[in-house]
Amino acid sequence: MNAPVNLEKLLPLADHRHLDHLEEEAIFILREVAAAFERPALLFSGGKDSCVVLRLAEKAFKQRIAGNDFKGKLPFPLVHVDTGHNFPEVIEFRDRRVAEMGERLVVGHLEDSMKKGTIRLSHPLESRNGHQTVTLLETIEEHRFDVLIGGARRDEEKARAKERIFSHRDSFGQWQPKEQRPELWNLFNTRIRPGEHFRAFPISNWTELDVWLYIARENIPLPSLYYAHDRQVIRRKGLLVPLTEVTPPEPGEQVETAQVRFRTVGDMTCTCPVESPAANAADVVAETLTVTVSERGATRMDDRTSDASMERRKKEGYF
């Protein structure tokens, strides 16, 4: 019989050389962004990937004092697009983390775009996730950002798998997959015309497992809903839909309480948890070693509309 393994004791003994390599690459990319662009910004939603990128940015530009304490300021602000349908735990964590760090946070509110008439919903409970593109591009234009640093990874989804680390966006904010620039020997072509911008993805080569190993190693704080908790859910089309004011049960559906955690965090209308007893990062690492479906494929309703749904949104200017 196999003896039980205590992962909390095993993780410090694991070979982390690949994490060191990924960390070095990410820090190099972050410093390349700061050197090549005039008005960069870091997308920070409070999700696990953006928390990892934020820690990497601290390592790249700040002086570490002790443990998780850093001295100094980042050379760019943090940016978040608030749909108004975000999980309250994530917004609370976002604001608390930014306050602890003393950084500047720029928030683009989707409801402001609705007031201006640039976004129109077909009905009040329509998912706002796809509409974030409009607010994002308006925020970029208002603050004249020429590059946004994001936490997208190639293992998440097909469209992201073929996107470059430095992803060029035209004057309409759109991504053209067939016009991507070559990236040879870590040489990046960052030239842009007025009105254009870039998206930069420092952890593009990371996997979900790499992210959780790094969170465990660096003791990176995350919103509580990334770990096991009891939540009211509705079983719908193979997913666990969280019960919220914007995702009520449909006729004939039953509400039940389950022990769940979120693998990814986004708009409440399209993000689902998975059943899990994982109470800490080490437990999540153990679960991630056994999964066969990416976190977006397993938990995002918006990515199930079609195989090309993400690529279509990215072409329009999505994250």
XYZ file of C-alpha atoms in Angstrom:
319
model
C 0.000 0.000 0.000
C 1.101 3.572 -0.655
C 1.914 5.510 2.483
C 0.204 8.912 2.859
C 2.355 11.869 1.873
C 2.438 15.126 3.823
C 2.776 17.671 1.016
C 3.503 20.551 3.398
C 6.678 18.689 4.396
C 7.418 17.490 0.881
C 7.136 20.842 -0.954
C 10.172 22.503 0.693
C 12.258 19.484 -0.379
C 11.013 19.525 -3.975
C 13.303 20.596 -6.802
C 12.305 24.181 -7.586
C 14.917 24.870 -10.242
C 12.268 25.112 -12.961
C 10.428 27.688 -10.834
C 13.648 29.664 -10.492
C 14.016 29.652 -14.282
C 10.412 30.756 -14.810
C 10.821 33.472 -12.186
C 13.994 34.792 -13.842
C 12.271 34.869 -17.235
C 9.247 36.709 -15.840
C 11.379 39.294 -14.019
C 13.363 39.857 -17.221
C 10.122 40.467 -19.145
C 8.816 42.873 -16.491
C 12.042 44.879 -16.577
C 11.955 44.846 -20.383
C 8.448 46.318 -20.243
C 9.525 49.077 -17.868
C 12.495 49.932 -20.080
C 10.710 49.838 -23.454
C 7.453 51.662 -22.725
C 6.548 55.097 -21.375
C 3.226 54.411 -19.649
C 2.951 50.772 -18.526
C 0.360 49.393 -16.115
C -0.220 46.045 -14.417
C -3.626 44.374 -14.600
C -4.550 43.354 -11.048
C -7.912 41.678 -10.473
C -7.048 39.946 -7.190
C -6.977 36.580 -8.987
C -4.196 34.075 -8.387
C -2.320 34.793 -11.629
C -2.324 38.552 -11.096
C -1.187 37.997 -7.491
C 1.771 35.980 -8.793
C 2.634 38.672 -11.357
C 2.383 41.282 -8.604
C 4.853 39.341 -6.453
C 7.200 39.037 -9.450
C 6.920 42.801 -9.994
C 7.855 43.383 -6.369
C 10.924 41.212 -6.826
C 11.795 42.999 -10.068
C 11.517 46.574 -8.826
C 11.522 46.629 -5.026
C 13.971 45.807 -2.272
C 13.026 42.804 -0.166
C 13.305 43.562 3.545
C 12.153 40.295 5.120
C 9.649 37.583 4.288
C 6.853 39.138 2.203
C 7.839 42.721 3.035
C 9.252 44.902 0.270
C 10.446 48.501 0.253
C 9.914 50.887 -2.646
C 7.318 51.647 -5.303
C 6.410 49.931 -8.538
C 7.177 51.994 -11.666
C 3.586 51.628 -12.875
C 0.040 51.689 -11.478
C -2.286 48.719 -11.034
C -5.410 48.511 -13.205
C -8.661 46.617 -12.708
C -11.866 46.554 -14.757
C -14.773 46.233 -12.320
C -17.869 44.732 -13.932
C -20.018 45.351 -10.863
C -20.556 41.585 -10.765
C -17.266 40.649 -9.118
C -17.189 38.422 -6.054
C -17.202 40.641 -2.922
C -14.366 38.616 -1.373
C -12.139 39.434 -4.348
C -12.866 43.170 -4.317
C -12.213 43.301 -0.564
C -8.930 41.444 -1.040
C -7.931 43.699 -3.970
C -8.461 46.891 -1.987
C -6.742 45.524 1.118
C -3.715 44.273 -0.835
C -3.296 47.576 -2.673
C -3.570 49.503 0.600
C -0.942 47.286 2.241
C 1.454 47.889 -0.635
C 0.736 51.596 -0.911
C 0.399 51.391 -4.689
C -1.878 53.356 -7.036
C -4.948 51.526 -8.319
C -6.831 52.631 -11.429
C -10.330 51.111 -11.639
C -12.383 51.184 -14.809
C -16.056 50.713 -13.974
C -18.247 48.955 -16.503
C -21.249 50.799 -15.106
C -19.627 54.100 -16.168
C -19.508 52.760 -19.708
C -23.171 51.803 -19.426
C -24.040 55.345 -18.323
C -22.181 56.750 -21.343
C -24.056 54.406 -23.660
C -20.957 52.604 -24.952
C -22.243 49.375 -23.366
C -25.843 48.235 -23.599
C -27.085 45.060 -21.936
C -29.892 43.030 -23.443
C -31.270 42.345 -19.947
C -30.186 43.172 -16.364
C -28.797 39.686 -15.624
C -26.787 39.386 -18.854
C -23.167 38.406 -18.255
C -20.959 41.486 -18.259
C -17.774 39.526 -18.799
C -17.588 40.001 -22.561
C -18.443 43.692 -22.231
C -15.276 44.331 -20.190
C -13.412 44.942 -23.448
C -15.137 48.278 -23.996
C -14.344 49.543 -20.485
C -10.786 48.257 -20.723
C -10.125 50.101 -23.992
C -11.730 53.255 -22.607
C -9.466 53.045 -19.546
C -6.406 52.580 -21.758
C -7.375 55.605 -23.837
C -8.156 57.786 -20.809
C -4.827 57.100 -19.089
C -2.809 56.730 -22.323
C -1.324 53.373 -21.304
C 0.977 51.966 -23.982
C 1.324 48.483 -22.456
C -0.700 46.415 -20.010
C 0.985 43.605 -18.078
C -1.313 40.616 -17.584
C -1.291 37.169 -16.018
C -2.543 35.147 -18.995
C -0.900 31.750 -19.543
C -0.629 29.601 -22.646
C -1.953 26.467 -20.936
C -5.292 28.103 -20.116
C -6.934 28.125 -23.530
C -6.277 27.584 -27.253
C -6.245 31.268 -28.227
C -3.863 32.147 -25.422
C -1.636 29.230 -26.411
C -0.735 30.909 -29.697
C -0.400 34.452 -28.397
C 3.071 35.977 -28.038
C 4.562 37.191 -24.742
C 4.506 40.725 -26.183
C 1.114 40.925 -27.895
C 0.596 43.872 -30.236
C -2.798 45.595 -30.348
C -3.745 47.956 -33.164
C -5.298 51.411 -32.830
C -8.701 49.773 -32.256
C -7.260 47.654 -29.421
C -7.652 44.515 -31.513
C -5.368 41.482 -31.723
C -4.463 40.080 -35.135
C -3.235 36.470 -34.677
C -1.764 36.251 -38.200
C 0.238 39.453 -37.766
C 2.076 38.573 -34.561
C 5.693 39.573 -34.313
C 8.430 36.925 -34.024
C 10.121 36.494 -30.640
C 13.583 35.010 -31.144
C 16.230 34.653 -28.424
C 14.242 36.876 -26.049
C 14.425 39.775 -28.491
C 11.131 41.656 -28.563
C 9.927 44.162 -31.157
C 8.079 46.732 -29.037
C 7.671 49.480 -31.636
C 4.215 51.008 -31.808
C 2.464 53.762 -33.711
C 0.367 56.434 -31.981
C -2.849 54.915 -30.640
C -1.500 51.352 -30.535
C -0.468 49.445 -27.439
C 0.865 46.120 -26.226
C -0.186 43.442 -23.773
C 2.723 41.714 -22.031
C 2.404 38.301 -20.348
C 5.371 37.519 -18.046
C 3.984 34.137 -16.912
C 2.877 33.010 -20.376
C 5.081 29.903 -20.132
C 3.817 28.899 -16.679
C 1.232 26.185 -16.019
C -1.481 26.111 -13.377
C 0.731 23.755 -11.384
C 3.683 26.155 -11.642
C 1.489 28.971 -10.351
C 0.362 26.990 -7.317
C 3.865 25.712 -6.570
C 5.069 29.317 -6.639
C 2.193 30.486 -4.421
C 3.079 27.755 -1.924
C 6.802 28.533 -2.035
C 6.419 32.300 -1.774
C 3.460 32.212 0.641
C 1.515 34.600 -1.608
C -1.801 35.795 -0.105
C -4.962 35.066 -2.117
C -8.698 35.694 -1.736
C -10.325 33.150 0.569
C -12.532 31.630 -2.137
C -9.498 29.957 -3.735
C -9.606 27.494 -0.834
C -12.279 25.098 0.409
C -15.413 26.682 1.836
C -19.115 25.927 1.994
C -21.176 27.658 -0.688
C -24.695 27.369 -2.066
C -24.537 26.125 -5.651
C -26.772 24.954 -8.485
C -25.811 22.003 -10.681
C -26.238 23.147 -14.287
C -24.856 21.585 -17.492
C -22.052 19.809 -15.654
C -20.983 22.928 -13.721
C -21.540 24.152 -10.181
C -23.085 27.595 -10.584
C -22.697 29.718 -7.426
C -25.960 31.072 -6.043
C -25.803 34.885 -6.191
C -28.203 37.728 -6.928
C -27.090 37.645 -10.585
C -27.115 33.833 -10.929
C -30.455 32.747 -9.437
C -31.804 29.222 -9.870
C -33.844 28.500 -12.974
C -37.259 26.821 -12.740
C -36.881 23.208 -11.597
C -33.322 23.624 -10.307
C -32.387 22.817 -6.738
C -29.994 24.763 -4.521
C -27.572 22.755 -2.425
C -24.621 23.473 -0.167
C -21.280 21.990 -1.194
C -17.662 22.273 -0.140
C -16.000 24.037 -3.053
C -13.106 26.213 -4.114
C -12.541 28.368 -7.191
C -9.773 27.480 -9.648
C -10.144 30.827 -11.384
C -11.973 33.987 -10.394
C -13.880 36.281 -12.719
C -17.346 37.704 -13.233
C -19.935 36.007 -10.999
C -22.190 35.324 -13.976
C -19.716 33.005 -15.706
C -17.297 31.657 -13.069
C -18.001 28.349 -11.338
C -16.283 26.569 -8.451
C -15.284 22.917 -8.219
C -15.922 20.524 -5.371
C -12.759 20.338 -3.289
C -11.521 19.888 0.293
C -8.232 21.744 -0.455
C -7.676 24.129 2.442
C -4.238 25.503 1.541
C -1.795 25.861 -1.331
C -0.165 22.480 -0.677
C -3.552 20.754 -0.940
C -4.290 22.596 -4.184
C -0.933 21.481 -5.600
C -1.896 17.869 -4.860
C -5.234 18.314 -6.658
C -3.669 20.105 -9.606
C -1.330 17.170 -10.171
C -4.358 15.010 -11.001
C -6.563 17.322 -13.104
C -6.986 16.758 -16.832
C -8.974 19.893 -17.751
C -7.654 23.463 -17.589
C -9.205 25.804 -15.064
C -11.016 27.775 -17.763
C -12.365 24.645 -19.423
C -13.594 23.286 -16.107
C -15.095 26.414 -14.569
C -15.905 29.122 -17.149
C -19.341 29.223 -18.757
C -18.280 31.952 -21.206
C -15.643 29.677 -22.765
C -18.189 26.934 -23.465
C -20.226 28.923 -25.973
C -17.878 27.825 -28.796
C -14.320 26.598 -29.342
C -13.380 30.032 -30.698
C -15.106 32.184 -28.060
C -11.867 33.322 -26.384
C -10.112 34.066 -29.681
C -13.071 36.132 -30.854
C -13.034 38.180 -27.634
C -9.268 38.656 -27.803
C -9.508 39.903 -31.391
C -11.940 42.524 -30.105
C -9.518 43.669 -27.407
C -10.203 41.339 -24.464
C -7.512 40.533 -21.898
